[in-house]
Amino acid sequence: MNTATHALDPHGAHAAAPTGILRWLTTTNHKDIGTMYMTFSLLMFFVGGAMILAVRAELFQPGLQLMKPEFFNQLIGVHALVMIFAALMPAATGFANWMIPLMIGAPDMALPRLNNWGFWLLPPAAILLTLPFVLALFGIGDGAVATGWTLYAPLSVQGGIGVDFAIFAIHILGVSSIMGSINIIATILNMRAPGMTLMQMPLFCWGWLVTAVLLIITLPVLAGGVTMLLTDRHFGTHFFDAAGGGDPILFQHLFWFFGHPEVYILLLPVWGLMPHVLSTFTRKPTYGHTAQVWSFIAIGVLGLVVWAHHFLTAGLPVPALLYFMYSTMSISLPLAVLFFCWIATMWRGAMSFETPMLFAVGFIVLFGIAGLTGLVLADVAADAQYHHSYFVVAHFHYALFTGGIMGVMTGVYYWLPKWTGHMYSEKLGKLHFWLTVVSFNLTFMPQFFLGLAGMPRRIPDYALQFAEFNAISTVGSFILGLSQLIFAYNIWRCVKGGEKASDAVWEGTSGLEWELSSPPPHHSWETQPVSKA
Amino acid sequence: MNASHASTPHAGHYYVPQPSLYPVFLSGGMFLLALGFILLMNKFAPGPWVMTAGAAVIIFVLFRWFGAVIGENQRGAYTDWEDQSFRQGMVWFIGSEVMFFAAFFAALFYCRTISVPALAGMDPLFTLYQGYAGGWPTSGPKGASFTPMGAWGIPAINTALLLTSGVTLTWAHWGLMKDKRSQLNLGLILTVLLGVIFLGFQAYEYHHAYTELGLTMGAGVYGATFFMLTGFHGFHVTLGAIMLAVVAGRSLSGHFDSKRHFAFEAVAWYWHFVDVVWLLLFVVIYWL
């Protein structure tokens, strides 16, 4: 079908498309752009990972061995910003670019040039984030942002040049995400194959639709917040200064109005792809498609009105504390619906455990721990003890590593044969899975205990009684970091060659994306299919 | 599957543009602009030069990129299908702008209703700021004194100017729909003029605030929210006026007809959005 329509291509100039580096700089093709997003994400995953391994090495023993506390602070802040904005978000956007047009039967994204711009904004932002490290080596400035990724005032008002770099990196990343979101919404609303109603649309697209709306609602508020931070730093305003009538807590409100929905921005694309994987490897249709759609929407809406649970100890009035506690806990209802649907999809299925399925099941179990510890943290009375402790660090790594990054790995293993036309090595994939799951728990499970015992986060040194658990955690983190090299090698191997993948790739797949060849032709659905759903 | 293609509503070919260097250059320009600004604020000599280079790249790319889109449109590359994508894009972009302003309005409301009353109401034994009475406008417990901006002078005139510009723009739209080209052109030119006069008054008002009222960005939370909100609004009026001027130029060279005029409508939506923001500003910044 595709060769036939290609001959009719009225523009006919595709043969002259640039090759080499120019192909990637100039491309307007959703698959090329998706590949760039995924590659960038993998690269930055290792950059952010290297930073945190240095941190864990410092924390291996009490006392200061490797670095000054200032540099330690820079590493943890930039680690978080890199992992969130330059590793996880681009990976999800890469999935969206690759898969949404294939799934909904679209010829490409709705706004292809804008799509390219969205990607090429990322490298400048990553350079801005990390450049201060390099400048400091030449005696310019005092290094990267050292406030933690939350940039709380007044610390960030007083901080060095690294804060300015971080502010503009966030601005550029924000533009990138908003352009990407606009494109995804326009694609989903305008480019679906005839016959595909919104409710029949694949859940991955639904997860991204809610994500994109959340990004458009919340990212501009973060942009406004860091702009006020910039004027407080350099132009004499007093937004976050009580002497002028302002309030540092105002920054926390603005930051977390973005920051909490950001968690769902990172997780919703993964929640969207899970049902596809579970349904494929249990050879059963997804359980509760409509219920999952409404859960996504409910989580998106609730996610916008619970932000202050990130600073319950900041001195908010009691009615506000109660409101934010109950509203936060109410999110567990739609989330429980999702868990139920995932498990019900597997119920009595003809299950097989290829690597993507292993990651999916691992995700469900470990992400469940993130959800349950989140409930504990939302409790105002209990939070007074847990706040700003390693319990929080462990909680959000269970949420964002297993919920986010393991979800991305699920998707990569699931779709890689479709993208490259080759099967990856199942043996290496399984090795990667088991090493990742075991070492992840080895790294982060002790941190729950450390937090309960009272170890505060964001410190380079600690009291002696925390030594054993920190040593275990550091050993775990190095195994975790090094096992990701297997992941990278497996991807590289799969791109280079290997056993040919069939069009449907897996036995239990359903959906338009599996009707195309593996890899799909340069212009996937040049003529739209008709959805049979 | 082929048989069903004829019945699809979008039987045509969606226009996917040729590979383009504009995006990567625009990103490079933004990088230079940001880097230059950081250097400038931290008093490194190359700052202004790097900024200028970045701004030049951005302006050049925007000229070429928008030029390319207009060219594609004029030679008929776009159908209703692509048009719909552009419309979706513009609507959601304005949505993001609404949220950008919402952040500054939130800061204003937070300071007026939470932080200033809290600072004024603290127990005298536990406050650094004894005797601070709060109220609004205020420059805070340690701020310098200033005179707030009155609502019924220049701001009221500016309100009238922007509301009138909304009317002239709609009048131009009617001209376009009824194919009355001179009404369209005149309406657009009047709208641009009203926007420029608005900006002139705004500049005069800022000068007045700084030189005579002691109202500066440093005048506590009143000064901060005043200049942040009106300043970003003024910046948006400037962008809107530039976009309107481009649309006016295209209209004078015969672009747009009653069926196909996405650019006109997009700019009109943007202009009305800026209008509504001003009305809110007028009420909560100047008046109440």
PDB file of C-alpha atoms in Angstrom, chain B residues 14 36 41-42 54 57 62 91 95-96 98 126 135 137 154 164 169 179-180 184 196 205 250 279 282 286-287:
ATOM      1  CA  TYR B  14      -1.189  16.073   4.619  1.00  0.00           C
ATOM      2  CA  GLY B  36      24.488  36.678  26.789  1.00  0.00           C
ATOM      3  CA  MET B  41      23.584  40.272  34.556  1.00  0.00           C
ATOM      4  CA  ASN B  42      26.738  38.917  36.148  1.00  0.00           C
ATOM      5  CA  GLY B  54      21.492  35.858  19.599  1.00  0.00           C
ATOM      6  CA  VAL B  57      19.867  35.244  14.700  1.00  0.00           C
ATOM      7  CA  LEU B  62      11.728  34.333  12.382  1.00  0.00           C
ATOM      8  CA  VAL B  91      -5.492  28.050  20.774  1.00  0.00           C
ATOM      9  CA  GLY B  95      -3.762  28.806  26.745  1.00  0.00           C
ATOM     10  CA  SER B  96      -0.140  28.569  27.873  1.00  0.00           C
ATOM     11  CA  VAL B  98      -2.982  32.575  30.050  1.00  0.00           C
ATOM     12  CA  PHE B 126       8.155  37.579  67.546  1.00  0.00           C
ATOM     13  CA  GLY B 135      -2.690  47.480  53.969  1.00  0.00           C
ATOM     14  CA  PRO B 137      -0.695  49.433  48.342  1.00  0.00           C
ATOM     15  CA  ILE B 154      -3.548  57.404  31.753  1.00  0.00           C
ATOM     16  CA  THR B 164     -11.470  50.599  20.847  1.00  0.00           C
ATOM     17  CA  LEU B 169     -10.140  44.748  14.686  1.00  0.00           C
ATOM     18  CA  ASP B 179     -14.819  41.141   0.929  1.00  0.00           C
ATOM     19  CA  LYS B 180     -14.557  44.889   1.580  1.00  0.00           C
ATOM     20  CA  LEU B 184     -10.162  45.429   6.215  1.00  0.00           C
ATOM     21  CA  VAL B 196       1.265  51.882  19.354  1.00  0.00           C
ATOM     22  CA  GLU B 205       3.546  56.244  32.638  1.00  0.00           C
ATOM     23  CA  ARG B 250      -0.093  40.965   3.903  1.00  0.00           C
ATOM     24  CA  LEU B 279      -9.065  44.633  31.714  1.00  0.00           C
ATOM     25  CA  PHE B 282      -6.906  47.617  35.171  1.00  0.00           C
ATOM     26  CA  TYR B 286      -4.857  50.205  39.121  1.00  0.00           C
ATOM     27  CA  TRP B 287      -8.398  50.418  40.399  1.00  0.00           C
TER      28      TRP B 287
END
